[in-house]
Amino acid sequence: MEMNMKTGTYTYNDESYNFDFYTDLSAAMKLRFVNSVVDLLVDENHYNSVIRDLIFDYYTIKIFTTVNTEELDNSLTFLNDVEDFLFSTNIVEIVKANAFPTLFDELNTAVDKSIRYLTGIHPSPLSDALASLISTLENKINEVDLDSMMGMAQKL
């Protein structure tokens, strides 16, 4: 798959930087994106949901752009530095505004599905699950023919 590249400019610490970025990703790059985001968010004992959007945006820069992220990757204060960089630039907005229309929806959905698979955590709250269970039980009870059951019980 031939992927289109565009050039943009962002400002960071009062300096302007040109960068190239993809407007779409190959299947392999989509897989790399999703796995990279999920690997940072989910480990054996935790799902770090509070940084989900931050990490998603960071990997938007890392995978979609030619921006060198080595300094951020090796930082001892990684999350603070990534947060500062993301909030001090509009680079993610530039990439998203120029991307294939459904690409980021597709990537968000894939990340969420992977997280659900690994953690069993679903976005619908417990109350929705309980309401669904109660509705199913009510439907099953309404399907029971009480007259037939009473007749069967009397025979026994």
Coordinates of N, CA and C in Angstrom, one line a residue:
M1 N 0.8 -1.2 0.0 CA 0.0 0.0 0.0 C 0.9 1.2 0.0
E2 N 0.6 2.1 -0.9 CA 1.3 3.4 -1.0 C 0.6 4.4 0.0
M3 N 1.4 4.9 0.9 CA 0.8 5.8 1.9 C 1.2 7.3 1.5
N4 N 0.2 8.1 1.6 CA 0.4 9.5 1.3 C 1.1 10.2 2.4
M5 N 2.0 11.1 2.1 CA 2.7 11.9 3.1 C 2.3 13.4 2.8
K6 N 2.2 14.1 3.9 CA 2.0 15.6 3.8 C 3.1 16.2 4.7
T7 N 3.2 17.5 4.6 CA 4.2 18.3 5.4 C 3.4 19.3 6.2
G8 N 3.7 19.4 7.5 CA 3.1 20.4 8.3 C 4.2 21.1 9.1
T9 N 3.7 22.1 9.9 CA 4.6 22.9 10.8 C 4.0 23.0 12.1
Y10 N 4.7 22.7 13.2 CA 4.3 22.9 14.5 C 5.3 23.8 15.3
T11 N 4.8 24.4 16.4 CA 5.7 25.3 17.2 C 5.8 24.7 18.5
Y12 N 7.0 24.6 19.0 CA 7.3 24.1 20.4 C 8.5 24.9 20.9
N13 N 8.3 25.4 22.1 CA 9.3 26.3 22.8 C 9.7 27.5 21.9
D14 N 8.7 28.1 21.3 CA 8.9 29.3 20.5 C 9.7 29.0 19.2
E15 N 9.8 27.8 18.8 CA 10.5 27.5 17.6 C 9.6 26.7 16.7
S16 N 9.7 27.0 15.4 CA 8.8 26.2 14.4 C 9.6 25.1 13.8
Y17 N 8.9 24.0 13.6 CA 9.5 22.8 13.1 C 8.6 22.2 12.0
N18 N 9.2 21.9 10.9 CA 8.5 21.2 9.8 C 8.6 19.7 10.1
F19 N 7.5 19.0 9.7 CA 7.5 17.5 9.8 C 6.6 16.9 8.8
D20 N 6.9 15.7 8.4 CA 6.1 15.0 7.5 C 5.3 14.0 8.2
F21 N 4.1 13.7 7.7 CA 3.2 12.8 8.4 C 2.3 12.0 7.3
Y22 N 1.9 10.8 7.8 CA 1.1 10.0 6.9 C -0.4 10.4 7.1
T23 N -1.2 10.3 6.0 CA -2.6 10.5 6.1 C -3.4 9.3 6.2
D24 N -2.7 8.1 6.1 CA -3.3 6.8 6.2 C -2.2 5.8 6.6
L25 N -2.6 4.7 7.1 CA -1.6 3.7 7.6 C -1.9 2.4 6.9
S26 N -0.8 1.6 6.6 CA -0.9 0.3 6.1 C -1.5 -0.6 7.3
A27 N -1.9 -1.8 6.9 CA -2.5 -2.7 7.9 C -1.4 -3.0 9.0
A28 N -0.2 -3.2 8.6 CA 0.9 -3.5 9.5 C 1.2 -2.3 10.5
M29 N 1.1 -1.1 9.9 CA 1.3 0.1 10.8 C 0.1 0.3 11.7
K30 N -1.1 0.0 11.3 CA -2.2 0.1 12.2 C -2.1 -0.9 13.3
L31 N -1.6 -2.1 13.0 CA -1.4 -3.1 14.0 C -0.3 -2.7 15.0
R32 N 0.7 -2.1 14.5 CA 1.8 -1.6 15.4 C 1.3 -0.5 16.3
F33 N 0.5 0.4 15.7 CA -0.1 1.5 16.5 C -0.9 1.0 17.6
V34 N -1.9 0.1 17.3 CA -2.8 -0.4 18.3 C -2.0 -1.2 19.4
N35 N -1.1 -2.1 19.0 CA -0.4 -2.9 20.0 C 0.5 -2.0 20.8
S36 N 1.1 -1.0 20.3 CA 2.0 -0.1 21.0 C 1.2 0.7 22.1
V37 N 0.0 1.2 21.7 CA -0.8 1.9 22.7 C -1.3 1.0 23.8
V38 N -1.8 -0.2 23.4 CA -2.3 -1.1 24.4 C -1.2 -1.6 25.3
D39 N 0.0 -1.9 24.8 CA 1.1 -2.4 25.6 C 1.5 -1.4 26.7
L40 N 1.4 -0.1 26.4 CA 1.7 0.9 27.5 C 0.5 1.0 28.5
L41 N -0.7 0.7 28.0 CA -1.8 1.0 28.9 C -2.2 -0.2 29.8
V42 N -1.9 -1.4 29.3 CA -2.3 -2.7 30.0 C -1.1 -3.5 30.3
D43 N -1.0 -3.9 31.6 CA 0.0 -4.9 31.9 C -0.7 -6.0 32.7
E44 N 0.0 -6.9 33.3 CA -0.6 -8.1 33.9 C -1.6 -7.7 35.1
N45 N -1.3 -6.6 35.7 CA -2.1 -6.2 36.9 C -2.9 -4.9 36.8
H46 N -2.7 -4.1 35.8 CA -3.3 -2.8 35.7 C -3.8 -2.5 34.3
Y47 N -4.8 -1.6 34.3 CA -5.2 -0.9 33.1 C -5.1 0.5 33.4
N48 N -4.2 1.3 32.9 CA -4.0 2.7 33.2 C -4.8 3.6 32.3
S49 N -6.1 3.5 32.6 CA -7.1 4.2 31.8 C -6.9 5.7 31.9
V50 N -6.4 6.3 32.9 CA -6.3 7.7 33.1 C -5.3 8.3 32.0
I51 N -4.4 7.5 31.5 CA -3.5 8.1 30.5 C -3.8 7.6 29.1
R52 N -5.0 7.0 28.9 CA -5.3 6.4 27.6 C -5.2 7.4 26.4
D53 N -5.9 8.5 26.6 CA -5.8 9.5 25.5 C -4.4 10.1 25.3
L54 N -3.7 10.3 26.3 CA -2.3 10.8 26.2 C -1.5 9.9 25.4
I55 N -1.5 8.6 25.8 CA -0.7 7.6 25.1 C -1.2 7.4 23.6
F56 N -2.5 7.5 23.4 CA -3.0 7.4 22.0 C -2.4 8.6 21.2
D57 N -2.5 9.8 21.7 CA -1.9 10.9 21.0 C -0.4 10.8 20.8
Y58 N 0.3 10.3 21.8 CA 1.7 10.2 21.7 C 2.1 9.2 20.5
Y59 N 1.4 8.1 20.4 CA 1.6 7.2 19.4 C 1.2 7.7 18.0
T60 N 0.3 8.7 18.0 CA -0.1 9.4 16.8 C 1.1 10.1 16.3
I61 N 1.9 10.7 17.1 CA 3.1 11.4 16.7 C 4.2 10.4 16.4
K62 N 4.3 9.4 17.2 CA 5.4 8.4 17.0 C 5.3 7.6 15.7
I63 N 4.0 7.2 15.3 CA 3.9 6.3 14.2 C 3.5 7.1 12.9
F64 N 2.7 8.2 13.1 CA 2.3 8.9 11.9 C 3.3 9.9 11.4
T65 N 4.2 10.4 12.2 CA 5.1 11.5 11.8 C 6.5 11.1 11.8
T66 N 7.3 12.1 11.2 CA 8.8 11.9 11.2 C 9.4 12.6 12.4
V67 N 8.6 13.1 13.3 CA 9.2 13.7 14.5 C 10.0 12.8 15.3
N68 N 11.2 13.2 15.7 CA 12.1 12.3 16.5 C 11.6 12.4 17.9
T69 N 11.2 11.2 18.4 CA 10.7 11.1 19.8 C 11.7 10.5 20.7
E70 N 12.9 10.3 20.3 CA 13.9 9.6 21.1 C 14.1 10.2 22.5
E71 N 14.2 11.5 22.5 CA 14.4 12.2 23.8 C 13.2 12.0 24.7
L72 N 12.0 12.0 24.2 CA 10.8 11.7 25.0 C 10.8 10.2 25.5
D73 N 11.2 9.3 24.6 CA 11.2 7.9 24.9 C 12.1 7.6 26.0
N74 N 13.3 8.3 26.1 CA 14.3 8.0 27.0 C 14.2 8.8 28.3
S75 N 13.2 9.7 28.4 CA 13.1 10.6 29.5 C 12.8 9.8 30.8
L76 N 13.4 10.3 31.9 CA 13.1 9.7 33.2 C 11.7 10.2 33.7
T77 N 11.2 11.2 33.1 CA 9.9 11.7 33.5 C 9.0 11.7 32.2
F78 N 8.9 10.5 31.6 CA 8.3 10.2 30.4 C 6.9 10.9 30.3
L79 N 6.0 10.5 31.2 CA 4.6 11.0 31.1 C 4.5 12.5 31.2
N80 N 5.3 13.1 32.1 CA 5.3 14.5 32.2 C 5.8 15.2 31.0
D81 N 6.8 14.7 30.4 CA 7.4 15.3 29.2 C 6.5 15.1 28.0
V82 N 5.9 13.9 27.9 CA 4.9 13.7 26.8 C 3.8 14.6 26.9
E83 N 3.2 14.7 28.1 CA 2.1 15.6 28.4 C 2.4 17.1 28.0
D84 N 3.6 17.5 28.4 CA 4.0 18.9 28.1 C 4.1 19.1 26.6
F85 N 4.7 18.1 25.9 CA 4.9 18.2 24.5 C 3.5 18.3 23.8
L86 N 2.7 17.4 24.2 CA 1.4 17.3 23.5 C 0.5 18.6 23.8
F87 N 0.6 19.1 25.0 CA -0.2 20.3 25.3 C 0.4 21.6 24.8
S88 N 1.7 21.5 24.4 CA 2.4 22.7 23.9 C 2.4 22.8 22.4
T89 N 1.9 21.8 21.7 CA 2.0 21.8 20.3 C 0.6 21.5 19.8
N90 N 0.4 21.7 18.5 CA -0.9 21.3 17.8 C -0.6 20.2 16.8
I91 N 0.5 19.4 17.0 CA 0.9 18.4 16.0 C -0.2 17.3 15.8
V92 N -0.8 16.9 16.9 CA -1.8 15.8 16.8 C -3.0 16.3 16.0
E93 N -3.4 17.5 16.3 CA -4.6 18.1 15.6 C -4.3 18.2 14.1
I94 N -3.1 18.6 13.7 CA -2.7 18.7 12.3 C -2.8 17.3 11.6
V95 N -2.3 16.3 12.3 CA -2.3 14.9 11.7 C -3.8 14.5 11.6
K96 N -4.6 14.6 12.7 CA -5.9 14.1 12.7 C -6.8 14.9 11.6
A97 N -6.5 16.2 11.5 CA -7.3 17.0 10.5 C -7.0 16.5 9.1
N98 N -5.9 16.0 8.8 CA -5.5 15.6 7.5 C -5.6 14.1 7.2
A99 N -6.0 13.3 8.2 CA -6.0 11.9 8.0 C -7.2 11.4 7.3
F100 N -7.2 10.2 6.7 CA -8.3 9.6 6.1 C -9.5 9.7 7.0
P101 N -10.7 10.0 6.6 CA -11.8 10.4 7.5 C -12.1 9.4 8.6
T102 N -12.1 8.1 8.4 CA -12.5 7.2 9.4 C -11.3 6.5 10.1
L103 N -10.1 6.9 9.8 CA -8.9 6.3 10.3 C -8.9 6.3 11.9
F104 N -9.0 7.5 12.4 CA -8.9 7.6 13.9 C -10.0 6.9 14.6
D105 N -11.2 6.9 14.1 CA -12.3 6.1 14.7 C -12.0 4.7 14.7
E106 N -11.4 4.2 13.6 CA -11.1 2.8 13.4 C -10.0 2.4 14.5
L107 N -9.0 3.3 14.6 CA -7.9 3.0 15.6 C -8.4 3.1 17.0
N108 N -9.3 4.0 17.3 CA -9.8 4.1 18.7 C -10.6 2.9 19.0
T109 N -11.4 2.4 18.1 CA -12.2 1.2 18.3 C -11.3 0.0 18.5
A110 N -10.3 -0.1 17.7 CA -9.4 -1.3 17.8 C -8.6 -1.3 19.1
V111 N -8.2 -0.1 19.6 CA -7.6 0.0 20.9 C -8.5 -0.4 22.0
D112 N -9.8 0.1 21.9 CA -10.8 -0.2 23.0 C -11.1 -1.7 23.0
K113 N -11.2 -2.3 21.8 CA -11.5 -3.8 21.7 C -10.3 -4.6 22.3
S114 N -9.1 -4.2 22.0 CA -8.0 -4.9 22.5 C -7.9 -4.8 24.0
I115 N -8.2 -3.6 24.5 CA -8.2 -3.4 26.0 C -9.3 -4.3 26.6
R116 N -10.5 -4.3 26.0 CA -11.6 -5.2 26.5 C -11.1 -6.6 26.5
Y117 N -10.5 -7.1 25.4 CA -10.1 -8.5 25.3 C -9.1 -8.8 26.4
L118 N -8.1 -7.9 26.7 CA -7.0 -8.2 27.6 C -7.5 -8.1 29.1
T119 N -8.4 -7.2 29.3 CA -8.8 -6.9 30.7 C -10.2 -7.4 31.1
G120 N -11.0 -7.6 30.1 CA -12.4 -7.9 30.5 C -13.2 -6.7 30.9
I121 N -12.6 -5.5 30.8 CA -13.3 -4.3 31.2 C -14.0 -3.8 30.0
H122 N -15.3 -3.6 30.2 CA -16.2 -3.1 29.1 C -16.6 -1.6 29.4
P123 N -16.8 -0.8 28.4 CA -17.1 0.6 28.6 C -18.5 0.8 29.2
S124 N -19.4 -0.2 29.0 CA -20.8 0.0 29.5 C -20.7 -0.3 31.0
P125 N -21.3 0.6 31.8 CA -21.3 0.4 33.2 C -22.0 -0.8 33.7
L126 N -21.8 -1.2 34.9 CA -22.4 -2.4 35.6 C -23.9 -2.2 35.5
S127 N -24.4 -1.1 35.7 CA -25.9 -0.9 35.7 C -26.5 -1.3 34.4
D128 N -25.8 -1.0 33.3 CA -26.3 -1.4 32.0 C -26.3 -2.9 31.8
A129 N -25.3 -3.6 32.3 CA -25.2 -5.0 32.3 C -26.3 -5.7 33.2
L130 N -26.6 -5.1 34.3 CA -27.6 -5.6 35.2 C -29.0 -5.4 34.6
A131 N -29.2 -4.2 34.0 CA -30.5 -4.0 33.3 C -30.8 -5.0 32.2
S132 N -29.7 -5.3 31.5 CA -29.9 -6.2 30.4 C -30.2 -7.6 30.9
L133 N -29.5 -8.0 32.0 CA -29.8 -9.3 32.6 C -31.2 -9.4 33.1
I134 N -31.7 -8.4 33.8 CA -33.1 -8.3 34.3 C -34.1 -8.4 33.2
S135 N -33.8 -7.7 32.1 CA -34.7 -7.7 30.9 C -34.8 -9.1 30.3
T136 N -33.6 -9.8 30.2 CA -33.6 -11.1 29.7 C -34.3 -12.1 30.6
L137 N -34.2 -12.0 31.9 CA -34.9 -12.8 32.8 C -36.4 -12.6 32.7
E138 N -36.8 -11.4 32.7 CA -38.2 -11.1 32.5 C -38.8 -11.7 31.3
N139 N -38.1 -11.6 30.2 CA -38.5 -12.2 28.9 C -38.7 -13.7 29.0
K140 N -37.7 -14.3 29.7 CA -37.8 -15.8 29.8 C -38.9 -16.2 30.7
I141 N -39.2 -15.4 31.8 CA -40.3 -15.8 32.7 C -41.6 -15.6 32.0
N142 N -41.7 -14.5 31.2 CA -43.0 -14.3 30.4 C -43.2 -15.4 29.4
E143 N -42.2 -16.1 29.0 CA -42.3 -17.2 28.0 C -42.8 -18.5 28.6
V144 N -42.7 -18.6 30.0 CA -43.1 -19.8 30.7 C -44.6 -19.9 30.7
D145 N -45.2 -21.0 30.3 CA -46.6 -21.3 30.4 C -46.9 -21.9 31.8
L146 N -47.4 -21.0 32.7 CA -47.7 -21.4 34.0 C -48.8 -22.5 34.1
D147 N -49.8 -22.4 33.3 CA -50.8 -23.5 33.3 C -50.3 -24.8 33.0
S148 N -49.4 -24.9 32.0 CA -48.8 -26.2 31.7 C -48.0 -26.7 32.8
M149 N -47.2 -25.8 33.4 CA -46.4 -26.2 34.5 C -47.2 -26.7 35.7
M150 N -48.3 -26.0 36.0 CA -49.2 -26.5 37.1 C -49.8 -27.8 36.8
G151 N -50.2 -28.0 35.6 CA -50.8 -29.3 35.2 C -49.7 -30.4 35.4
M152 N -48.5 -30.1 35.0 CA -47.4 -31.1 35.1 C -47.1 -31.4 36.6
A153 N -47.1 -30.3 37.4 CA -46.9 -30.5 38.8 C -48.0 -31.4 39.5
Q154 N -49.2 -31.2 39.1 CA -50.3 -31.9 39.7 C -50.2 -33.4 39.3
K155 N -49.8 -33.7 38.1 CA -49.6 -35.1 37.7 C -48.5 -35.8 38.5
L156 N -47.5 -35.0 38.8 CA -46.3 -35.6 39.6 C -46.8 -35.8 41.0

